[in-house]
């Protein structure tokens, strides 16, 4: 069925479709009944826990960085069965990224070309969202022990305006901000 | 840590050994001061030469990096079927065209390090067979992105059916 939906969606600008699709998912996940229905429907049959770095990943499949740059769709991605999500790339300051259009489809090659350019809201805004997520998860976990945990990783970069010689500072800022918020939950 | 996006001018120059050492060892030092240190991973480009990959591996061993993510998008446009102007767009290419290169990179790192450095594999994963190929090459975990766009919201269940 998705092949049909895809055929339709691929007629429109890739970035707009991305936002439209994620907004639709957000709507579904807004109510606990429909969210639970989606979670049950998407639940992978072969979920096998993988333990690495002392962290238990619900399964081996993660979503790569660049998709949820601002940690805006964690609930939705968890419902789709992902074991992990790598948020970001985040930079110290928010930045708009390159001019649109900046993502292109090559359906014949099953490929994409993107030049997003680290568009993101900045590490502070992202950390605030992660804290909200964490609080929400803790309240859910206290009620339901069987809740599957989503592992969150953070992808950090440097602002476009930061020269390479000072890049280490950008990485430090992002790293410190994320250190106490990230991984597990 | 991302020094491999092709879309921030000059960023990939930070993949050079001395630049990398400076940033990564700095982050490691901060990490070790924490009560609960977090794993630090480096995400690398599929466009690195063999000697650059060897440098990354040496450095990763030297500073006890927790893992590598292989790989980011490629700036290469080799072997594409698409012929129209979209191919000329600047940016990183992802999906099926980077699948093989990414798997080879995972295998190379895994063999060279005797499996001592955990690898997260990404690059052209659409099916369960693709996941298996990455795990067989030595990956501990995998990531999708382009596959999510092409296969849709059911991709996790689909690629885990092996």
Tab-separated table of C-alpha atoms in Angstrom:
chain	number	residue	atom	x	y	z
A	1	UNK	CA	0.000	0.000	0.000
A	2	UNK	CA	2.858	2.366	0.785
A	3	UNK	CA	4.034	2.005	-2.834
A	4	UNK	CA	0.807	3.747	-3.921
A	5	UNK	CA	1.080	6.438	-1.265
A	6	UNK	CA	4.709	6.953	-2.236
A	7	UNK	CA	3.790	7.385	-5.884
A	8	UNK	CA	1.464	10.177	-4.840
A	9	UNK	CA	3.852	11.784	-2.326
A	10	UNK	CA	6.787	11.744	-4.747
A	11	UNK	CA	4.912	14.287	-6.911
A	12	UNK	CA	5.634	16.973	-4.331
A	13	UNK	CA	8.720	18.697	-2.939
A	14	UNK	CA	10.658	16.247	-0.768
A	15	UNK	CA	11.072	18.484	2.260
A	16	UNK	CA	7.389	19.489	2.278
A	17	UNK	CA	6.365	15.830	2.102
A	18	UNK	CA	8.696	15.090	5.013
A	19	UNK	CA	6.974	17.685	7.192
A	20	UNK	CA	3.515	16.703	5.993
A	21	UNK	CA	4.101	12.993	6.704
A	22	UNK	CA	5.579	13.595	10.134
A	23	UNK	CA	2.717	15.947	11.021
A	24	UNK	CA	0.238	13.254	10.024
A	25	UNK	CA	2.073	10.786	12.263
A	26	UNK	CA	2.056	13.338	15.060
A	27	UNK	CA	-1.692	13.610	14.767
A	28	UNK	CA	-2.092	9.829	15.025
A	29	UNK	CA	0.237	9.687	18.035
A	30	UNK	CA	-1.520	12.520	19.832
A	31	UNK	CA	-4.194	10.215	21.234
A	32	UNK	CA	-3.118	7.241	23.280
A	33	UNK	CA	-5.651	4.915	21.632
A	34	UNK	CA	-4.477	5.554	18.067
A	35	UNK	CA	-0.849	5.643	19.215
A	36	UNK	CA	-1.194	2.220	20.832
A	37	UNK	CA	-2.885	0.924	17.694
A	38	UNK	CA	-0.022	2.188	15.530
A	39	UNK	CA	2.586	0.808	17.948
A	40	UNK	CA	0.948	-2.622	17.938
A	41	UNK	CA	0.629	-2.592	14.144
A	42	UNK	CA	4.252	-1.570	13.602
A	43	UNK	CA	5.736	-3.759	16.325
A	44	UNK	CA	8.550	-5.764	14.734
A	45	UNK	CA	8.165	-9.531	15.180
A	46	UNK	CA	11.885	-10.109	15.430
A	47	UNK	CA	12.679	-7.641	18.176
A	48	UNK	CA	15.898	-8.922	19.647
A	49	UNK	CA	17.607	-6.843	22.302
A	50	UNK	CA	21.239	-5.934	21.574
A	51	UNK	CA	23.443	-4.852	24.446
A	52	UNK	CA	26.383	-2.638	23.610
A	53	UNK	CA	28.251	-0.016	25.671
A	54	UNK	CA	26.139	-1.298	28.545
A	55	UNK	CA	23.035	0.027	26.785
A	56	UNK	CA	20.148	-2.222	25.828
A	57	UNK	CA	18.897	-1.464	22.337
A	58	UNK	CA	15.363	-2.892	21.745
A	59	UNK	CA	16.500	-3.958	18.254
A	60	UNK	CA	19.332	-3.248	15.796
A	61	UNK	CA	17.438	-0.728	13.668
A	62	UNK	CA	18.036	2.949	14.289
A	63	UNK	CA	17.102	6.075	12.395
A	64	UNK	CA	20.185	7.894	11.111
A	65	UNK	CA	20.948	11.523	11.903
A	66	UNK	CA	19.443	14.227	9.743
A	67	UNK	CA	15.874	12.979	9.880
A	68	UNK	CA	14.790	14.244	13.292
A	69	UNK	CA	17.213	17.139	13.552
A	70	UNK	CA	15.421	18.839	16.448
A	71	UNK	CA	14.167	15.817	18.433
A	72	UNK	CA	10.619	16.726	17.393
A	73	UNK	CA	9.294	13.288	16.473
A	74	UNK	CA	10.558	10.902	19.150
A	75	UNK	CA	7.140	9.632	20.160
A	76	UNK	CA	6.196	8.986	16.552
A	77	UNK	CA	9.473	7.223	15.731
A	78	UNK	CA	9.140	5.064	18.834
A	79	UNK	CA	5.656	4.041	17.688
A	80	UNK	CA	7.108	2.985	14.325
A	81	UNK	CA	9.310	0.459	16.131
A	82	UNK	CA	12.730	2.073	15.895
A	83	UNK	CA	15.196	0.814	18.497
A	84	UNK	CA	17.173	4.029	18.372
A	85	UNK	CA	17.072	7.516	16.917
A	86	UNK	CA	20.099	9.676	16.272
A	87	UNK	CA	18.840	13.229	16.641
A	88	UNK	CA	20.612	16.177	15.006
A	89	UNK	CA	22.884	17.219	13.583
A	90	UNK	CA	22.719	19.941	16.225
A	91	UNK	CA	25.014	22.946	16.343
A	92	UNK	CA	25.577	25.423	19.221
A	93	UNK	CA	23.435	28.119	17.606
A	94	UNK	CA	20.335	27.539	15.555
A	95	UNK	CA	20.875	28.077	11.841
A	96	UNK	CA	18.637	28.012	8.741
A	97	UNK	CA	20.768	25.738	6.547
A	98	UNK	CA	20.955	26.109	2.783
A	99	UNK	CA	18.340	27.586	0.496
A	100	UNK	CA	15.435	25.391	-0.582
A	101	UNK	CA	15.030	23.169	-2.481
A	102	UNK	CA	17.852	21.248	-0.871
A	103	UNK	CA	16.725	17.630	-1.025
A	104	UNK	CA	16.157	15.741	-4.252
A	105	UNK	CA	14.906	12.275	-5.167
A	106	UNK	CA	16.496	9.879	-7.641
A	107	UNK	CA	13.825	7.146	-7.718
A	108	UNK	CA	15.488	5.141	-10.491
A	109	UNK	CA	18.520	4.759	-8.235
A	110	UNK	CA	16.568	4.454	-4.975
A	111	UNK	CA	18.620	7.409	-3.848
A	112	UNK	CA	18.453	10.959	-2.524
A	113	UNK	CA	20.713	13.962	-2.828
A	114	UNK	CA	20.609	16.420	0.064
A	115	UNK	CA	22.398	19.625	0.910
A	116	UNK	CA	20.428	20.610	4.001
A	117	UNK	CA	23.469	22.229	5.626
A	118	UNK	CA	22.850	21.522	9.337
A	119	UNK	CA	19.550	23.384	9.601
A	120	UNK	CA	18.526	23.043	13.245
A	121	UNK	CA	17.121	25.010	16.151
A	122	UNK	CA	20.368	24.956	18.136
A	123	UNK	CA	21.427	22.668	20.961
A	124	UNK	CA	19.599	24.537	23.746
A	125	UNK	CA	16.184	24.210	22.101
A	126	UNK	CA	16.840	20.558	21.354
A	127	UNK	CA	17.951	19.830	24.929
A	128	UNK	CA	14.741	21.437	26.243
A	129	UNK	CA	12.713	19.113	24.038
A	130	UNK	CA	14.726	16.093	25.197
A	131	UNK	CA	14.053	16.990	28.823
A	132	UNK	CA	10.308	17.115	28.138
A	133	UNK	CA	10.566	13.729	26.442
A	134	UNK	CA	12.451	12.303	29.380
A	135	UNK	CA	9.859	13.531	31.869
A	136	UNK	CA	7.058	12.060	29.749
A	137	UNK	CA	8.863	8.710	29.518
A	138	UNK	CA	9.529	8.554	33.234
A	139	UNK	CA	5.854	9.038	34.002
A	140	UNK	CA	4.895	6.355	31.456
A	141	UNK	CA	7.523	3.939	32.790
A	142	UNK	CA	6.322	4.312	36.333
A	143	UNK	CA	2.891	3.115	35.193
A	144	UNK	CA	3.910	0.555	32.611
A	145	UNK	CA	7.111	-1.418	33.173
A	146	UNK	CA	6.851	-3.257	29.874
A	147	UNK	CA	7.206	-0.046	27.865
A	148	UNK	CA	9.978	-0.482	25.288
A	149	UNK	CA	12.693	2.105	25.685
A	150	UNK	CA	13.897	4.142	22.764
A	151	UNK	CA	17.628	4.800	22.733
A	152	UNK	CA	18.525	8.319	21.710
A	153	UNK	CA	21.889	9.379	20.371
A	154	UNK	CA	22.937	12.902	19.487
A	155	UNK	CA	24.790	13.933	16.362
A	156	UNK	CA	26.841	17.087	16.878
A	157	UNK	CA	28.351	19.472	14.359
A	158	UNK	CA	29.703	22.981	14.079
A	159	UNK	CA	27.984	26.161	13.002
A	160	UNK	CA	28.639	27.269	9.451
A	161	UNK	CA	30.180	30.548	10.668
A	162	UNK	CA	32.655	28.817	12.994
A	163	UNK	CA	36.105	28.487	11.406
A	164	UNK	CA	37.644	24.995	11.473
A	165	UNK	CA	40.367	26.107	13.909
A	166	UNK	CA	37.693	26.840	16.492
A	167	UNK	CA	35.459	23.909	15.634
A	168	UNK	CA	36.521	22.023	18.769
A	169	UNK	CA	34.680	24.621	20.837
A	170	UNK	CA	31.404	24.030	18.978
A	171	UNK	CA	31.733	20.292	19.506
A	172	UNK	CA	32.450	20.849	23.194
A	173	UNK	CA	29.400	23.100	23.660
A	174	UNK	CA	27.061	20.584	22.032
A	175	UNK	CA	28.666	17.641	23.812
A	176	UNK	CA	28.372	19.206	27.259
A	177	UNK	CA	24.778	20.284	26.687
A	178	UNK	CA	23.730	16.824	25.550
A	179	UNK	CA	25.813	14.762	27.987
A	180	UNK	CA	23.338	14.811	30.818
A	181	UNK	CA	20.230	14.552	28.721
A	182	UNK	CA	20.966	11.793	26.289
A	183	UNK	CA	21.025	8.014	25.934
A	184	UNK	CA	18.495	5.621	27.451
A	185	UNK	CA	14.851	6.646	27.744
B	1	UNK	CA	30.434	13.466	16.221
B	2	UNK	CA	29.877	14.564	12.662
B	3	UNK	CA	32.798	15.781	10.574
B	4	UNK	CA	31.608	14.073	7.428
B	5	UNK	CA	28.670	16.085	6.129
B	6	UNK	CA	29.509	17.386	2.657
B	7	UNK	CA	27.168	20.344	3.148
B	8	UNK	CA	29.103	22.555	5.557
B	9	UNK	CA	32.008	24.103	3.649
B	10	UNK	CA	35.361	22.702	4.819
B	11	UNK	CA	33.853	20.382	7.433
B	12	UNK	CA	35.329	17.232	5.931
B	13	UNK	CA	38.818	18.648	6.396
B	14	UNK	CA	38.290	17.935	10.095
B	15	UNK	CA	38.536	14.233	9.227
B	16	UNK	CA	42.280	14.759	8.911
B	17	UNK	CA	44.126	12.959	11.722
B	18	UNK	CA	45.527	15.880	13.731
B	19	UNK	CA	42.309	17.898	13.553
B	20	UNK	CA	40.352	14.835	14.607
B	21	UNK	CA	42.688	14.012	17.464
B	22	UNK	CA	42.377	17.500	18.855
B	23	UNK	CA	38.581	17.489	18.951
B	24	UNK	CA	38.018	13.857	19.917
B	25	UNK	CA	40.593	13.698	22.705
B	26	UNK	CA	39.136	16.931	24.062
B	27	UNK	CA	35.650	15.395	24.167
B	28	UNK	CA	37.067	12.209	25.699
B	29	UNK	CA	38.689	14.212	28.494
B	30	UNK	CA	35.384	15.926	29.315
B	31	UNK	CA	33.589	12.587	29.112
B	32	UNK	CA	35.943	10.906	31.564
B	33	UNK	CA	35.256	13.604	34.155
B	34	UNK	CA	31.591	12.597	34.244
B	35	UNK	CA	29.985	10.188	36.690
B	36	UNK	CA	28.240	8.526	33.776
B	37	UNK	CA	30.387	8.829	30.651
B	38	UNK	CA	28.539	8.366	27.359
B	39	UNK	CA	29.787	6.493	24.302
B	40	UNK	CA	31.409	8.796	21.757
B	41	UNK	CA	31.222	7.757	18.117
B	42	UNK	CA	32.650	9.305	14.999
B	43	UNK	CA	30.661	9.370	11.774
B	44	UNK	CA	32.819	9.090	8.682
B	45	UNK	CA	32.406	9.705	4.955
B	46	UNK	CA	32.408	6.904	2.383
B	47	UNK	CA	34.738	9.042	0.277
B	48	UNK	CA	37.810	8.619	2.505
B	49	UNK	CA	40.881	7.070	0.901
B	50	UNK	CA	42.292	3.841	2.347
B	51	UNK	CA	45.060	5.748	4.101
B	52	UNK	CA	42.531	8.186	5.602
B	53	UNK	CA	40.459	5.268	6.887
B	54	UNK	CA	43.631	3.753	8.350
B	55	UNK	CA	44.324	7.064	10.100
B	56	UNK	CA	40.816	7.080	11.564
B	57	UNK	CA	41.242	3.498	12.768
B	58	UNK	CA	44.643	4.251	14.364
B	59	UNK	CA	43.235	7.283	16.102
B	60	UNK	CA	40.129	5.434	17.269
B	61	UNK	CA	42.327	2.762	18.871
B	62	UNK	CA	44.720	5.352	20.293
B	63	UNK	CA	42.094	7.405	22.101
B	64	UNK	CA	39.758	4.471	22.853
B	65	UNK	CA	36.872	5.774	20.819
B	66	UNK	CA	33.635	3.917	21.570
B	67	UNK	CA	32.643	3.356	17.980
B	68	UNK	CA	32.345	4.475	14.380
B	69	UNK	CA	29.332	5.242	12.209
B	70	UNK	CA	29.917	4.206	8.603
B	71	UNK	CA	28.901	5.954	6.619
B	72	UNK	CA	27.616	9.395	5.763
B	73	UNK	CA	26.514	10.382	2.225
B	74	UNK	CA	28.876	10.430	-0.749
B	75	UNK	CA	29.874	13.266	-3.057
B	76	UNK	CA	30.507	10.720	-5.817
B	77	UNK	CA	27.960	10.380	-8.643
B	78	UNK	CA	29.399	7.178	-10.096
B	79	UNK	CA	27.226	4.399	-11.450
B	80	UNK	CA	23.901	6.255	-11.385
B	81	UNK	CA	21.066	5.229	-13.695
B	82	UNK	CA	19.408	8.658	-13.396
B	83	UNK	CA	20.579	10.851	-16.252
B	84	UNK	CA	18.650	14.119	-15.828
B	85	UNK	CA	19.905	17.321	-14.262
B	86	UNK	CA	19.108	16.289	-10.704
B	87	UNK	CA	22.386	14.340	-10.725
B	88	UNK	CA	24.216	17.670	-10.990
B	89	UNK	CA	22.705	19.012	-7.756
B	90	UNK	CA	25.341	19.683	-5.116
B	91	UNK	CA	25.068	17.620	-1.957
B	92	UNK	CA	25.461	14.198	-0.449
B	93	UNK	CA	24.114	11.168	-2.272
B	94	UNK	CA	22.454	8.478	-0.137
B	95	UNK	CA	20.599	5.213	-0.667
B	96	UNK	CA	21.290	2.270	-2.930
B	97	UNK	CA	24.327	3.833	-4.698
B	98	UNK	CA	26.281	3.942	-1.389
B	99	UNK	CA	25.184	0.498	-0.196
B	100	UNK	CA	28.161	-1.492	-1.375
B	101	UNK	CA	30.774	1.104	-0.474
B	102	UNK	CA	29.355	1.407	3.026
B	103	UNK	CA	29.336	-2.370	3.538
B	104	UNK	CA	32.935	-2.599	2.304
B	105	UNK	CA	33.945	0.153	4.695
B	106	UNK	CA	32.304	-1.650	7.616
B	107	UNK	CA	34.036	-4.900	6.673
B	108	UNK	CA	37.413	-3.209	6.292
B	109	UNK	CA	37.217	-1.501	9.693
B	110	UNK	CA	35.927	-4.640	11.387
B	111	UNK	CA	38.739	-6.780	9.988
B	112	UNK	CA	41.454	-4.235	10.569
B	113	UNK	CA	40.436	-3.778	14.229
B	114	UNK	CA	39.661	-7.457	14.869
B	115	UNK	CA	36.196	-6.354	15.830
B	116	UNK	CA	37.469	-4.231	18.690
B	117	UNK	CA	35.578	-1.120	17.645
B	118	UNK	CA	31.778	-1.356	17.469
B	119	UNK	CA	30.392	-0.088	14.166
B	120	UNK	CA	26.987	1.361	13.373
B	121	UNK	CA	26.368	0.728	9.686
B	122	UNK	CA	24.312	2.982	7.458
B	123	UNK	CA	24.097	3.184	3.708
B	124	UNK	CA	21.451	1.777	1.386
B	125	UNK	CA	19.432	-0.440	3.720
B	126	UNK	CA	16.010	-1.294	2.267
B	127	UNK	CA	15.495	-4.984	3.069
B	128	UNK	CA	16.243	-7.657	5.665
B	129	UNK	CA	18.958	-9.001	3.362
B	130	UNK	CA	20.599	-5.563	3.417
B	131	UNK	CA	20.611	-5.613	7.222
B	132	UNK	CA	22.095	-9.087	7.216
B	133	UNK	CA	24.854	-7.985	4.826
B	134	UNK	CA	25.809	-5.136	7.176
B	135	UNK	CA	25.761	-7.354	10.277
B	136	UNK	CA	27.758	-10.034	8.455
B	137	UNK	CA	30.320	-7.373	7.543
B	138	UNK	CA	30.793	-6.709	11.238
B	139	UNK	CA	28.265	-4.030	12.202
B	140	UNK	CA	26.747	-4.090	15.700
B	141	UNK	CA	23.793	-1.870	14.838
B	142	UNK	CA	22.344	-0.418	11.652
B	143	UNK	CA	20.624	2.821	10.672
B	144	UNK	CA	18.188	3.718	7.909
B	145	UNK	CA	17.273	7.065	6.362
B	146	UNK	CA	16.767	6.891	2.605
B	147	UNK	CA	15.231	3.444	3.091
B	148	UNK	CA	12.637	5.009	5.388
B	149	UNK	CA	11.582	7.392	2.587
B	150	UNK	CA	11.416	4.621	-0.032
B	151	UNK	CA	9.965	1.787	2.073
B	152	UNK	CA	7.674	3.811	4.317
B	153	UNK	CA	6.638	3.689	7.963
B	154	UNK	CA	6.745	-0.127	8.127
B	155	UNK	CA	10.470	-0.300	7.428
B	156	UNK	CA	11.584	-1.436	10.897
B	157	UNK	CA	9.423	-4.563	10.868
B	158	UNK	CA	10.335	-5.197	7.240
B	159	UNK	CA	14.114	-5.093	7.639
B	160	UNK	CA	14.026	-7.162	10.829
B	161	UNK	CA	12.358	-10.121	9.088
B	162	UNK	CA	15.496	-12.202	8.699
